[in-house]
Structure formats: C-alpha cells, structure tokens
Short mmCIF file of N, CA and C in Angstrom, two decimals:
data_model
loop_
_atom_site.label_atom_id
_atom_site.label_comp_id
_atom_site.label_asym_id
_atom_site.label_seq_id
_atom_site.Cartn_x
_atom_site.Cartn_y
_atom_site.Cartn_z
N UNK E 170 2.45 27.91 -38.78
CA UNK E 170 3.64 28.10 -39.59
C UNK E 170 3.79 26.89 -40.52
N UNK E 171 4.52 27.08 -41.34
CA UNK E 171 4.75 26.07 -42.99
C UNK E 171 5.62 26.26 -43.87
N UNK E 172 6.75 26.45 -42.90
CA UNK E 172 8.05 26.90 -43.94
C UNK E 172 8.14 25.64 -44.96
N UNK E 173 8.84 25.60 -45.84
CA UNK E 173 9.13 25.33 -47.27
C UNK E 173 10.03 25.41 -47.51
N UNK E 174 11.13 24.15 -47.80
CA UNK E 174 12.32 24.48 -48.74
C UNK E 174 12.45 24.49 -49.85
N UNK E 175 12.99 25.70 -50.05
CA UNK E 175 13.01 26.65 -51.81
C UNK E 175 14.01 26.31 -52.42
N UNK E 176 15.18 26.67 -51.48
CA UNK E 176 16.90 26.67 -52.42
C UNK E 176 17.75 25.78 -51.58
N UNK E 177 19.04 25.80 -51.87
CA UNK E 177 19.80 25.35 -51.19
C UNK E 177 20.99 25.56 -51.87
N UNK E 178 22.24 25.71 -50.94
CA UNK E 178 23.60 26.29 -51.33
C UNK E 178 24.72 25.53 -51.04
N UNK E 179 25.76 25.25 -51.66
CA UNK E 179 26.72 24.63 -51.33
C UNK E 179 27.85 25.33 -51.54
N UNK E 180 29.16 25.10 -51.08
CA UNK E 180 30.75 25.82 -51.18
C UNK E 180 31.13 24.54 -51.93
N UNK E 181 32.25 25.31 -52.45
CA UNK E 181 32.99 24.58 -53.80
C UNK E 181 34.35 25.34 -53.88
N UNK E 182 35.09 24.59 -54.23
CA UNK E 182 36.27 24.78 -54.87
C UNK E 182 36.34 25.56 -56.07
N UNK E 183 35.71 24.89 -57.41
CA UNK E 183 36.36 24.97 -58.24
C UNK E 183 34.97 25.79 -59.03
N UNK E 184 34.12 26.92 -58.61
CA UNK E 184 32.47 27.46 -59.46
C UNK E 184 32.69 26.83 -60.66
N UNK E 185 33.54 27.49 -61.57
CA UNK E 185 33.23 27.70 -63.07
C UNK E 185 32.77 26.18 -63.39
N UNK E 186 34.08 25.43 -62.70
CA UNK E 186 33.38 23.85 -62.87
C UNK E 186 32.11 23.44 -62.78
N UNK E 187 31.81 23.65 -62.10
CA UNK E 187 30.49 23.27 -61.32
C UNK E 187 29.28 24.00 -62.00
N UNK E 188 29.79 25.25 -62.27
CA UNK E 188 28.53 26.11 -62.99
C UNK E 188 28.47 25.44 -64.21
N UNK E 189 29.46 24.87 -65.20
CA UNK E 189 29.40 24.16 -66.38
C UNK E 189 28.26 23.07 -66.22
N UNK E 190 28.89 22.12 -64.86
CA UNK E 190 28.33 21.25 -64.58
C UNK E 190 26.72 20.90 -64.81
N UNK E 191 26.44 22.09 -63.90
CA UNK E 191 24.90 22.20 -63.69
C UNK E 191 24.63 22.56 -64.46
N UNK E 192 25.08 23.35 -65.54
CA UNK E 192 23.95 24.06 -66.70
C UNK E 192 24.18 22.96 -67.45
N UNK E 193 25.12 22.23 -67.82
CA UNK E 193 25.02 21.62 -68.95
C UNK E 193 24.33 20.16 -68.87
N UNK E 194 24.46 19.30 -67.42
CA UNK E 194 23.69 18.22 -66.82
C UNK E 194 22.63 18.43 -66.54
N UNK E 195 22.46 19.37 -65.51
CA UNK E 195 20.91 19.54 -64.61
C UNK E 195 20.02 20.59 -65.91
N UNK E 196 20.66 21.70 -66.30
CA UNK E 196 19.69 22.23 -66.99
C UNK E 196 19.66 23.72 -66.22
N UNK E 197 20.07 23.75 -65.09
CA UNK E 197 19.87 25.40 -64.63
C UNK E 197 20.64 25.98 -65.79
N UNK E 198 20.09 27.77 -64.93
CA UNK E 198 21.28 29.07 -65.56
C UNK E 198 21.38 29.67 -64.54
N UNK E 199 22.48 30.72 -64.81
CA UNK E 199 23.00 31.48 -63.87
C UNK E 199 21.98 32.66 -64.10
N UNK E 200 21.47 32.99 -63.03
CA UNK E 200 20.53 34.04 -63.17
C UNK E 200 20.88 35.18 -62.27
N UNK E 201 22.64 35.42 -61.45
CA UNK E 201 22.95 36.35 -60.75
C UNK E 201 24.51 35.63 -60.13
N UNK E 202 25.42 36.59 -60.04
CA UNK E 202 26.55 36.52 -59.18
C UNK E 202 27.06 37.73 -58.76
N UNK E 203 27.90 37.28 -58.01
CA UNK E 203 28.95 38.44 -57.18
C UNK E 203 29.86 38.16 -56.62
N UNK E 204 29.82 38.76 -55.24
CA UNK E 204 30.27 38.38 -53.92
C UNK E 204 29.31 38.34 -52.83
N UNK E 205 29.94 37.43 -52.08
CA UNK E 205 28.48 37.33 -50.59
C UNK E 205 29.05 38.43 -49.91
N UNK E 206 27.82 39.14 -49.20
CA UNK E 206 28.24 39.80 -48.15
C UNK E 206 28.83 39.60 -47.02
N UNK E 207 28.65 38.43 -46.67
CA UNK E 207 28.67 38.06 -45.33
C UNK E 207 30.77 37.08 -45.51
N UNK E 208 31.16 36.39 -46.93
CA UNK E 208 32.26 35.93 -46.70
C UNK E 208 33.40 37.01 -47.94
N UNK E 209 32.21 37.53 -48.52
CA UNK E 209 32.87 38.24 -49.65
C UNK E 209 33.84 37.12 -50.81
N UNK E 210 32.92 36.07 -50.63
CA UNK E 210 33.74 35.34 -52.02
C UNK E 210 32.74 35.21 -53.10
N UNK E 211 32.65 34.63 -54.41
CA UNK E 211 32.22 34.40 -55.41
C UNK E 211 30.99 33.60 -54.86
N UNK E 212 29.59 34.47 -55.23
CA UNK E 212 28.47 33.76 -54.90
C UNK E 212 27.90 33.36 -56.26
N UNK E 213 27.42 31.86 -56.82
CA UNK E 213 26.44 31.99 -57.83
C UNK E 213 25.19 31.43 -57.73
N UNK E 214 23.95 32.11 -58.20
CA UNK E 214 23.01 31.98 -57.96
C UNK E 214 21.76 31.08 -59.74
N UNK E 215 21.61 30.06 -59.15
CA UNK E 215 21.13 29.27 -60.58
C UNK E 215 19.44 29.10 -60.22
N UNK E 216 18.64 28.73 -61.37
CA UNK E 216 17.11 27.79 -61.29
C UNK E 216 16.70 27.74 -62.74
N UNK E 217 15.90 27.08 -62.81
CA UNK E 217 15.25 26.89 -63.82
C UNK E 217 13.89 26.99 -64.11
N UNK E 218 13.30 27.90 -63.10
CA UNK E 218 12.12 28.08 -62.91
C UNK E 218 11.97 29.62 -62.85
N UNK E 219 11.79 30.64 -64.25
CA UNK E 219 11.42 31.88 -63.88
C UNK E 219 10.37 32.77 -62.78
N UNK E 220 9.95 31.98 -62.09
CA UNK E 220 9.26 32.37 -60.45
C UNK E 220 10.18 32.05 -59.71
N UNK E 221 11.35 31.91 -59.83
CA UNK E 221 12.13 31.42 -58.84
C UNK E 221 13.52 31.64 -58.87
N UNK E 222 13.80 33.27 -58.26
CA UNK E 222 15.51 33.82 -58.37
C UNK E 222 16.45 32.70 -58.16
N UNK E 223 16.34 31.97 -57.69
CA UNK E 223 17.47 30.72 -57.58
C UNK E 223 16.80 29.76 -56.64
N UNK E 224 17.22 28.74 -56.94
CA UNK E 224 16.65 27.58 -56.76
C UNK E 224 18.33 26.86 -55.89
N UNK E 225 19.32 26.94 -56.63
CA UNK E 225 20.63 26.14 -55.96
C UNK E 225 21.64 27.34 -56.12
N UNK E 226 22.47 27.25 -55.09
CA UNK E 226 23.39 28.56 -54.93
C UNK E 226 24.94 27.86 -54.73
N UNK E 227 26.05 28.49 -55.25
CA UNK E 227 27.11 28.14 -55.04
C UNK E 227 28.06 29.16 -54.93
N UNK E 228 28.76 28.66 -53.50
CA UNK E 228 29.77 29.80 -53.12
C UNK E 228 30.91 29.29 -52.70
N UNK E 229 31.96 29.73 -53.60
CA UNK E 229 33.82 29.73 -53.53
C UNK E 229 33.51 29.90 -52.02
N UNK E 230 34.93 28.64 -51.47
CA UNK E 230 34.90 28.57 -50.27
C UNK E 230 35.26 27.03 -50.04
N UNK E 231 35.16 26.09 -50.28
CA UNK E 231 35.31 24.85 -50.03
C UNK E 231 37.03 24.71 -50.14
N UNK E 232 37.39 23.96 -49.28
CA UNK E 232 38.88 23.57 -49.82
C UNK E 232 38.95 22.19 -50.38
N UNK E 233 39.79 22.32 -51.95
CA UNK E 233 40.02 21.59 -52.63
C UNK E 233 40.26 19.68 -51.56
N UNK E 234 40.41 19.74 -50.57
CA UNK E 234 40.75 18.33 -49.93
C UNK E 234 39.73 17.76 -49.68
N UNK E 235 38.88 19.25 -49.36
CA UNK E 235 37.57 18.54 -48.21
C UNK E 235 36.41 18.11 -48.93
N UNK E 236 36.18 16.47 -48.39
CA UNK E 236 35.40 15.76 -48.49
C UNK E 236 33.74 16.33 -49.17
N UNK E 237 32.82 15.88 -49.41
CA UNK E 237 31.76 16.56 -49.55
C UNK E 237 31.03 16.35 -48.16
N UNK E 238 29.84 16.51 -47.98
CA UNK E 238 29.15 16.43 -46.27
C UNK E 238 27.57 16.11 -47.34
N UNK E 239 27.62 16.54 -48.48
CA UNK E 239 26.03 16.21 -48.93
C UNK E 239 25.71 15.37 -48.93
N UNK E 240 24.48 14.88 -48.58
CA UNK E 240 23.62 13.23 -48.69
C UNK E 240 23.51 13.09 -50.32
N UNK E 241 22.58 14.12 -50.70
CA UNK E 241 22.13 14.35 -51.85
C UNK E 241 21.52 15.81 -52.00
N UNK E 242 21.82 16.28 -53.44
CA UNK E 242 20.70 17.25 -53.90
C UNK E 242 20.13 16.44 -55.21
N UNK E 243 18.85 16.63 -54.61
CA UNK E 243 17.48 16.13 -55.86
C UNK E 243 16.98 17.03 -56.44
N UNK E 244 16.98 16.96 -57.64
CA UNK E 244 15.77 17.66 -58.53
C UNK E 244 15.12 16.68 -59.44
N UNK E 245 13.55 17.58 -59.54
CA UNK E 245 12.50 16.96 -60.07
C UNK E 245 11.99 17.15 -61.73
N UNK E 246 12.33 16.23 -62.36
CA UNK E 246 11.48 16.11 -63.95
C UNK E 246 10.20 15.95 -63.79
N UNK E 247 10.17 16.24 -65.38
CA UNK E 247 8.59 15.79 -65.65
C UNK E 247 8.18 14.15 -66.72
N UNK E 248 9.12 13.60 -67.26
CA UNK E 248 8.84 12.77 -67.57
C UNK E 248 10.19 11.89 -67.62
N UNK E 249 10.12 10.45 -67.73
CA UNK E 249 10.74 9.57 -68.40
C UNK E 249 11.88 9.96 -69.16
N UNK E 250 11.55 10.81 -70.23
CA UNK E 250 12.69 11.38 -71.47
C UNK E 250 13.51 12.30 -70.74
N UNK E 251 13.00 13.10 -69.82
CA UNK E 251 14.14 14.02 -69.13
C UNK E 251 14.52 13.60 -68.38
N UNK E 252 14.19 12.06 -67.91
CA UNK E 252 14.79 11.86 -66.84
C UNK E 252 16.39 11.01 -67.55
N UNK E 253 15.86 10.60 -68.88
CA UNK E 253 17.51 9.43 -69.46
C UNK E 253 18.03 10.46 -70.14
N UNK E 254 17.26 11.68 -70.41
CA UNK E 254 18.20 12.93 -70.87
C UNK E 254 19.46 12.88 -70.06
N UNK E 255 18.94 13.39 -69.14
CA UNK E 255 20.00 14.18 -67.54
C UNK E 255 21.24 12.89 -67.52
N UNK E 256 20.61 11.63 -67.74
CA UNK E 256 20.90 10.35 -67.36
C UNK E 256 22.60 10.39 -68.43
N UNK E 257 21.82 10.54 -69.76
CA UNK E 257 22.69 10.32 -70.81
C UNK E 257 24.21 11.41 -70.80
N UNK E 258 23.86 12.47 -70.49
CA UNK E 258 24.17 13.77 -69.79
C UNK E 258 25.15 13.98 -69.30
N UNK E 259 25.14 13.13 -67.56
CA UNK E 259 25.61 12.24 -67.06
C UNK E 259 27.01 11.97 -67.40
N UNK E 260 25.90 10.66 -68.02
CA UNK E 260 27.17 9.53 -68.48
C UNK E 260 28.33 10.53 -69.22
N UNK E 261 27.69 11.26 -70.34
CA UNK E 261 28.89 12.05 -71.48
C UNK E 261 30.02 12.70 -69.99
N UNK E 262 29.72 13.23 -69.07
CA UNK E 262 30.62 13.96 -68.16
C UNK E 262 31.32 12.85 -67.42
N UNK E 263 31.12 11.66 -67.80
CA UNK E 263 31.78 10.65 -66.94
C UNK E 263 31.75 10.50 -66.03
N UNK E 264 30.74 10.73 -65.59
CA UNK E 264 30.15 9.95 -64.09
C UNK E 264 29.12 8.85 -64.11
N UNK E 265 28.98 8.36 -62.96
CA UNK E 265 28.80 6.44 -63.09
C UNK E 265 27.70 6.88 -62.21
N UNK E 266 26.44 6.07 -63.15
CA UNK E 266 25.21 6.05 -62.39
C UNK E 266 24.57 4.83 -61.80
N UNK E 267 23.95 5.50 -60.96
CA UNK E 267 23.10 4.34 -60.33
C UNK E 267 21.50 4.69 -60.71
N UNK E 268 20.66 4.05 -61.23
CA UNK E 268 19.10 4.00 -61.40
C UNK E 268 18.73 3.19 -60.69
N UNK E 269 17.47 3.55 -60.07
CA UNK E 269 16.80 2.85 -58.75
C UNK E 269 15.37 3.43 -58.98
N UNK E 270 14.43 2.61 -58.65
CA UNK E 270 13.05 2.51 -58.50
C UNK E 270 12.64 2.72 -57.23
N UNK E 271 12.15 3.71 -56.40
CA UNK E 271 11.95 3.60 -55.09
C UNK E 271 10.21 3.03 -54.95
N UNK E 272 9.88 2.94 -55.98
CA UNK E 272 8.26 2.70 -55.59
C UNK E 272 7.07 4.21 -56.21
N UNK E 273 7.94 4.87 -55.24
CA UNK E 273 7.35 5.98 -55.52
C UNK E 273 8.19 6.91 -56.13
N UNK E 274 9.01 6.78 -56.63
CA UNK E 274 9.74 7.62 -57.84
C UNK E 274 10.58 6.96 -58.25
N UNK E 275 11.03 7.40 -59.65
CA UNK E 275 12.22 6.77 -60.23
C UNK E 275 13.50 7.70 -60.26
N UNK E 276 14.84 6.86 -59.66
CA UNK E 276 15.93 7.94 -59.82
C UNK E 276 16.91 7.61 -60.32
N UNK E 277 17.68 8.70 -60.73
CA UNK E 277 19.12 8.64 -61.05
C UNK E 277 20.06 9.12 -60.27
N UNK E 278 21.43 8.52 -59.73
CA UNK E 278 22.28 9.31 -59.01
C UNK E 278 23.39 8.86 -59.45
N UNK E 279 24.02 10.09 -59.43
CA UNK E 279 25.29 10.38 -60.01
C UNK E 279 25.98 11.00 -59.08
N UNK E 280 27.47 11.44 -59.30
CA UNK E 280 28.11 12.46 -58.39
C UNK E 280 28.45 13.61 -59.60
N UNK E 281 28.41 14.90 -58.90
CA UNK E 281 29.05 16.21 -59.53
C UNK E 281 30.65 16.01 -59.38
N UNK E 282 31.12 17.04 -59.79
CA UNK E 282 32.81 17.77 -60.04
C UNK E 282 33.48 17.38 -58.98
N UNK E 283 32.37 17.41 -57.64
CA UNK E 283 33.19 17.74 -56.52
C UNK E 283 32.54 16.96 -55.35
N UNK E 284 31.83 15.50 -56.11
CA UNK E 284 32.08 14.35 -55.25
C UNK E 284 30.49 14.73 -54.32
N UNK E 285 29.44 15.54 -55.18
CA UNK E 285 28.28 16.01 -53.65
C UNK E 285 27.27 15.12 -54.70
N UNK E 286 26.77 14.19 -54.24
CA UNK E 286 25.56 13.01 -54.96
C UNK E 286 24.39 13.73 -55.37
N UNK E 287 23.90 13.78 -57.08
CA UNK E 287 22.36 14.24 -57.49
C UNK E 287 22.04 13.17 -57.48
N UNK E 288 20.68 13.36 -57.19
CA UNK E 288 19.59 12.47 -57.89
C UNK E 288 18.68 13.52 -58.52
N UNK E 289 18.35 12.94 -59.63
CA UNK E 289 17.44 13.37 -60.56
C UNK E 289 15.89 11.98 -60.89
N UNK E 290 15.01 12.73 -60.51
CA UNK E 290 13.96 12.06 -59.93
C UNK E 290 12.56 12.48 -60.67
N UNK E 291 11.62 11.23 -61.14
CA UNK E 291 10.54 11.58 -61.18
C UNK E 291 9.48 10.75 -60.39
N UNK E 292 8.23 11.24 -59.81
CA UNK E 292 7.76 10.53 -59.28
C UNK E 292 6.54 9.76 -59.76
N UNK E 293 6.00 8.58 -59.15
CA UNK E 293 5.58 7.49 -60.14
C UNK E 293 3.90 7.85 -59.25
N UNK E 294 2.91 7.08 -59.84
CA UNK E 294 1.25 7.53 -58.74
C UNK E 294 1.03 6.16 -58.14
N UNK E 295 2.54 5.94 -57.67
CA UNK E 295 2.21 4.94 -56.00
C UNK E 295 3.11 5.09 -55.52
N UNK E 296 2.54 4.45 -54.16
CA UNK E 296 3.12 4.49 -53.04
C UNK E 296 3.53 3.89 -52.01
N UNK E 297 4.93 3.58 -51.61
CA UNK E 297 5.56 2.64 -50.81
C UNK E 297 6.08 3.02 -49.80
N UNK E 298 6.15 2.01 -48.56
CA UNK E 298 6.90 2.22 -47.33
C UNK E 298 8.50 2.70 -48.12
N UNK E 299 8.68 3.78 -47.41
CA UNK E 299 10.57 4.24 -47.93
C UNK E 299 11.80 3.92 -46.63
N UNK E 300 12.20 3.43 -46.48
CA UNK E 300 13.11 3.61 -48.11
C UNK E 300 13.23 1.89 -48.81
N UNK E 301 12.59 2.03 -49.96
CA UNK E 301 12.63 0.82 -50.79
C UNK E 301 13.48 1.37 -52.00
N UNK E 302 14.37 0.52 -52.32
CA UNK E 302 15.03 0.25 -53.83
C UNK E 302 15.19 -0.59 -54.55
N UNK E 303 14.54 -0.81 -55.70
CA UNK E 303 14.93 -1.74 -56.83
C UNK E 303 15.75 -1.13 -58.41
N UNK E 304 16.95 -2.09 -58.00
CA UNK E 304 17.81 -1.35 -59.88
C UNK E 304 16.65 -1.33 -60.64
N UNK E 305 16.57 -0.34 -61.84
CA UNK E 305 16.02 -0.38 -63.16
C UNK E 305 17.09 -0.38 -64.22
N UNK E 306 16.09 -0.21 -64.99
CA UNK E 306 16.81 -0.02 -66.45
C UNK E 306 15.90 1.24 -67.19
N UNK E 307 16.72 2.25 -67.14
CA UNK E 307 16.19 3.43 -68.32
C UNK E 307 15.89 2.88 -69.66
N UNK E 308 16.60 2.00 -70.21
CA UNK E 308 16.63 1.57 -71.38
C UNK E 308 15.19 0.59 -71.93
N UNK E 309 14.87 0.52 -71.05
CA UNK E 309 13.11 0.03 -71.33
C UNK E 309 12.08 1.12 -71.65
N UNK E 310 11.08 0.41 -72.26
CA UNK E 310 10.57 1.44 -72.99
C UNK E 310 9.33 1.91 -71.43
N UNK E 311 9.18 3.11 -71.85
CA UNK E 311 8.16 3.87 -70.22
C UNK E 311 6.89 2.66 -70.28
N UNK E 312 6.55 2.24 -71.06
CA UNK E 312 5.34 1.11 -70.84
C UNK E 312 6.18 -0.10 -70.29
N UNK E 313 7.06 -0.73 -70.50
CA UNK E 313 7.81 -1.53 -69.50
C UNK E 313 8.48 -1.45 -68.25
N UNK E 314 8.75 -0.04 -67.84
CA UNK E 314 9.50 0.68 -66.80
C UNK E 314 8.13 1.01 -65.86
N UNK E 315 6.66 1.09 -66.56
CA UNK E 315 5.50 1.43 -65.54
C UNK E 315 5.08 -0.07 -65.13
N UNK E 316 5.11 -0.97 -66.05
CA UNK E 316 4.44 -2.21 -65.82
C UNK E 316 5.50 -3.32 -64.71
N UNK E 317 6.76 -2.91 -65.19
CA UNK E 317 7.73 -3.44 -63.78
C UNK E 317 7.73 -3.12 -62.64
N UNK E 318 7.72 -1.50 -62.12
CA UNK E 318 7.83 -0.66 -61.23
C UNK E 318 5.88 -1.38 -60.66
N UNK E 319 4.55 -0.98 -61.14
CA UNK E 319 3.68 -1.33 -60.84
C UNK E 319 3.92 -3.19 -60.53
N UNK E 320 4.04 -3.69 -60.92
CA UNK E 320 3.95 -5.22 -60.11
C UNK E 320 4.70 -4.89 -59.09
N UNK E 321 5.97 -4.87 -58.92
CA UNK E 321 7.14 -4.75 -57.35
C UNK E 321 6.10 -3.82 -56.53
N UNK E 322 5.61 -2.78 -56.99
CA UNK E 322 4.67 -1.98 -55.69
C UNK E 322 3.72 -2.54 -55.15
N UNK E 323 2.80 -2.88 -56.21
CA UNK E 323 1.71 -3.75 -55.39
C UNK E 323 1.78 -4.98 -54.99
N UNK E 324 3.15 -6.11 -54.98
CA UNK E 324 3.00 -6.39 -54.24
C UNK E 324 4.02 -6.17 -52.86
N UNK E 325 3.88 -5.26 -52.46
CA UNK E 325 4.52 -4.68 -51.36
C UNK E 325 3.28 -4.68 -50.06
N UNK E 326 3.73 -5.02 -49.23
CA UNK E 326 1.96 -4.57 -48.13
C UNK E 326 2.04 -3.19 -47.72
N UNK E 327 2.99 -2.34 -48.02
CA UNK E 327 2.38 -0.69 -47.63
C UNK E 327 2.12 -0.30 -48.94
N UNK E 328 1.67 -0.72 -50.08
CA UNK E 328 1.39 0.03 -51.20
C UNK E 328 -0.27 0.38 -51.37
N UNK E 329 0.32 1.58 -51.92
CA UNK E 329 -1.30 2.56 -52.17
C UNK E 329 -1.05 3.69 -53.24
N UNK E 330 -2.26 4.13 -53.48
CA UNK E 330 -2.09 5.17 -54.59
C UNK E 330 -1.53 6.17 -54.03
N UNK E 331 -0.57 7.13 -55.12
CA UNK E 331 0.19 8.38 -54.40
C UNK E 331 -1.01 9.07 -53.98
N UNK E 332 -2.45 9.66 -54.27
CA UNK E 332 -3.58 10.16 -53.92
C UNK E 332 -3.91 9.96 -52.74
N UNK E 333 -3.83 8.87 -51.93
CA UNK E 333 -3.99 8.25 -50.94
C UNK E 333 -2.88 8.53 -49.64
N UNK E 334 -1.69 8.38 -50.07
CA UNK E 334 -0.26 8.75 -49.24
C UNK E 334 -0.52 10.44 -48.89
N UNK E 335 -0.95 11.12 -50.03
CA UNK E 335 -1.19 12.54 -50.28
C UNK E 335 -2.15 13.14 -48.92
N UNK E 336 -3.20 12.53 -49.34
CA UNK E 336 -4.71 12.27 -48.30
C UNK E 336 -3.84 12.40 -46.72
N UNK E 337 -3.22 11.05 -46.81
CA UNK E 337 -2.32 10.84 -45.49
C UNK E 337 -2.11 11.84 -44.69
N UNK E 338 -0.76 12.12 -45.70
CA UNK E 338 -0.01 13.60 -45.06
C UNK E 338 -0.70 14.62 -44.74
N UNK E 339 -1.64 14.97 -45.51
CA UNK E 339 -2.42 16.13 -45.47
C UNK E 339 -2.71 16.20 -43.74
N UNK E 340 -3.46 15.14 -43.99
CA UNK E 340 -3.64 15.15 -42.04
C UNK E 340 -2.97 14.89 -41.38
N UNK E 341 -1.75 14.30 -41.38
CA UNK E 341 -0.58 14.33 -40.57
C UNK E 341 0.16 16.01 -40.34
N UNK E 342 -0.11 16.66 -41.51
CA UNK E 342 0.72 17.76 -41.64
C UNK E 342 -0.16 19.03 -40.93
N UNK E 343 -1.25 18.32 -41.18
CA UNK E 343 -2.30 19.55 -40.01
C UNK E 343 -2.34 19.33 -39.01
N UNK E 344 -1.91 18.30 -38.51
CA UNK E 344 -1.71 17.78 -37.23
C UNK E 344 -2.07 18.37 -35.85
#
C-alpha cells in the first residue's frame, strides 16, 4: 500500500471570504460547490491543476470564535517569481509575512481570513537535516538568494544533494 495525500479540507466561517482569498492569493478556482451530504452545509471545492477535481476543500461550519487547529497548508511553485508573486499578493491582503530558507526549500508564510497559516514553497536541489530555518530576503535577485541559501547548506554536516535525500527515501520508503 502507498496512499498519497491529494486534498485537504477545512471549515470556515466566513467561504465567500476565503474563496476570494484563495483565488486571488494562492491562485486556485472553484471548480464545484453545493452542499455536503453528510452536514448539508456549503461545500467548496478548489485546484489548480486540471487532473485534479480539487486539490483544497472548504466547508461552512466553523464558528466565527473558534480558534484555527491548522499547523499549516503548503502549496508548491515553480519558481522564485511565483513564489514573491503569492508573496506580494499577500502583503496587498494585509497579511504579515515571514520568509524562511529551510535548506531545502524556500518559504513564505502568511495567515488566511481566518487565522489557518500558508506557506507557499519552492524547493531548492539540497538537502538538510529539518527542521532548519534561516530569514531571507525575496528581494534579492534568484542568483543571490541561490548563492546565500547554497553556502548556509553546505556548510551544515547533514547536507547533500536533493538527488541523494531522494535515493534515501526511496529505500526507506520500500522498506
């Protein structure tokens, strides 16, 4: 067996908010709603990947008091520019970021509408003992943001190529 996590769903207070949120920060669409069967409230279903009916789901249901319980939801870019896109994005919705270098990816985290932490993440081709963090700066150009991020990794003593970490798992995961 090799299950895989695909989607993931959260309850909310306030959808429409939130659906703004995400389409207009993260980049999803709404690609289906209703009602759930199972609570019969407002289900919405988002991704950004046409192989993929939804990717993050949100369903009316949360009460306006209650706290969030999320660690984080992450999603993955493809470069640098989408990553100070989302970043810039962000900021316009008035939320306060944090950028961090983990070694092996670079992130952004922010909070949504309703207080549940993104990170928006790309990953870098090395690899570090986790959990490591160093602040960055988006505002450097990607040849200064690779050449900073590369010195702090190597000299780390668990650093290796992501190819190598990859290798790793592979056989850990066949275990």
């Amino acid at each position: 067996m090799n299950p895989q996590l695909c989607h993931v769903g959260i309850f909310a207070h306030d959808v429409e908010k939130m659906i703004a949120f995400y389409q207009d920060v993260v980049g999803l669409t709404v690609t289906d709603r209703g009602l759930s069967s199972s609570t019969k409230s407002p289900i919405i279903f988002m991704s950004s990947n046409p192989l993929q009916h939804h990717q993050f789901v949100i369903v009316q249901g949360r009460a306006k008091e209650t706290p969030s319980t999320v660690n984080q939801l992450s999603f993955k870019v493809d470069t640098l520019a989408e990553l100070r896109e989302v970043a810039a994005k962000a900021r316009s919705h008035g939320s306060a970021l944090r950028q961090t270098s983990h070694g092996n990816a670079w992130s952004v985290y922010f909070p949504d509408p309703e207080g549940n932490q993104i990170e928006i993440y790309l990953d870098t081709p090395w690899h570090v003992a986790q959990p490591h963090g160093d602040p960055i700066d988006f505002a450097l150009s990607d040849a200064e943001i690779f050449a900073q991020t590369e010195a702090k990794v190597r000299a780390d003593p668990t650093f290796k190529l992501k190819e190598a970490r990859e290798a790793e798992l592979t056989k850990i995961l066949a275990g």
